[in-house]
Short mmCIF file of C-alpha atoms in Angstrom, two decimals:
data_model
loop_
_atom_site.label_atom_id
_atom_site.label_comp_id
_atom_site.label_asym_id
_atom_site.label_seq_id
_atom_site.Cartn_x
_atom_site.Cartn_y
_atom_site.Cartn_z
CA MET U 1 68.53 126.25 113.77
CA ALA U 2 69.30 122.64 112.87
CA LYS U 3 67.33 120.95 110.15
CA HIS U 4 65.45 117.81 111.18
CA LEU U 5 66.91 114.77 109.44
CA GLY U 6 63.70 112.85 108.93
CA SER U 7 63.47 109.08 108.72
CA THR U 8 65.81 108.78 105.70
CA GLY U 9 68.51 111.00 107.22
CA GLU U 10 68.29 109.15 110.52
CA PHE U 11 68.64 105.84 108.69
CA PHE U 12 71.87 106.93 106.95
CA ARG U 13 73.25 108.52 110.12
CA ARG U 14 72.84 105.22 111.97
CA ARG U 15 74.38 103.30 109.08
CA ASP U 16 77.50 105.51 109.16
CA GLU U 17 78.14 105.12 112.89
CA TRP U 18 80.62 102.29 112.28
CA ARG U 19 82.97 104.80 110.69
CA LYS U 20 83.39 106.55 114.03
CA HIS U 21 84.43 103.39 115.88
CA PRO U 22 87.72 103.95 117.78
CA THR U 23 89.46 101.02 116.10
CA LEU U 24 88.78 102.37 112.62
CA SER U 25 89.13 106.07 113.30
CA ASN U 26 92.69 105.82 114.65
CA GLN U 27 94.69 104.50 111.70
CA LEU U 28 98.00 104.97 113.50
CA ARG U 29 97.30 101.85 115.53
CA PHE U 30 97.72 99.74 112.42
CA ARG U 31 101.13 101.25 111.81
CA HIS U 32 102.14 100.47 115.37
CA ALA U 33 100.91 96.89 114.99
CA VAL U 34 103.20 96.20 112.02
CA PRO U 35 106.00 98.79 112.26
CA GLY U 36 108.38 97.35 109.65
CA LEU U 37 105.91 96.11 107.09
CA GLY U 38 106.39 98.97 104.61
CA LEU U 39 110.16 98.76 104.79
CA GLY U 40 110.06 94.98 104.48
CA VAL U 41 107.80 95.04 101.43
CA GLY U 42 110.01 97.66 99.78
CA ALA U 43 113.18 95.66 100.46
CA PHE U 44 111.55 92.49 99.13
CA CYS U 45 110.52 94.26 95.91
CA VAL U 46 114.08 95.52 95.41
CA TYR U 47 115.33 91.97 95.98
CA LEU U 48 112.90 90.54 93.41
CA VAL U 49 113.90 93.10 90.78
CA GLY U 50 117.59 92.48 91.47
CA GLU U 51 117.18 88.73 91.28
CA THR U 52 115.29 88.99 88.00
CA ILE U 53 117.98 91.17 86.45
CA TYR U 54 120.72 88.86 87.75
CA ASN U 55 118.97 85.76 86.40
CA GLN U 56 118.52 87.35 82.97
CA PHE U 57 122.23 88.15 82.68
CA TYR U 58 123.41 84.91 84.24
CA ALA U 59 121.05 82.71 82.20
CA SER U 60 121.99 84.38 78.91
CA SER U 61 125.75 84.03 79.47
CA HIS U 62 125.48 80.55 80.97
CA SER U 63 123.25 79.05 78.27
CA SER U 64 125.57 80.14 75.42
CA SER U 65 128.54 78.22 76.85
CA SER U 66 126.89 74.91 77.61
CA HIS U 67 129.17 71.95 77.02
CA HIS U 68 128.12 68.72 78.68
#
């Protein structure tokens, strides 16, 4: 036998209905909308780390031999 929710339970049940909306419940749609975003962000992070390391080595060796 199901317990009656009462006015408070009914209030919270209605407030949580948005969570069952088809757009929000199927999270795979977001992955299909931007299929290469994760790979692109990962590649960009690797690029930034590589550029930072390169600039640290290049700037340190280049600044010691500066003759104008």
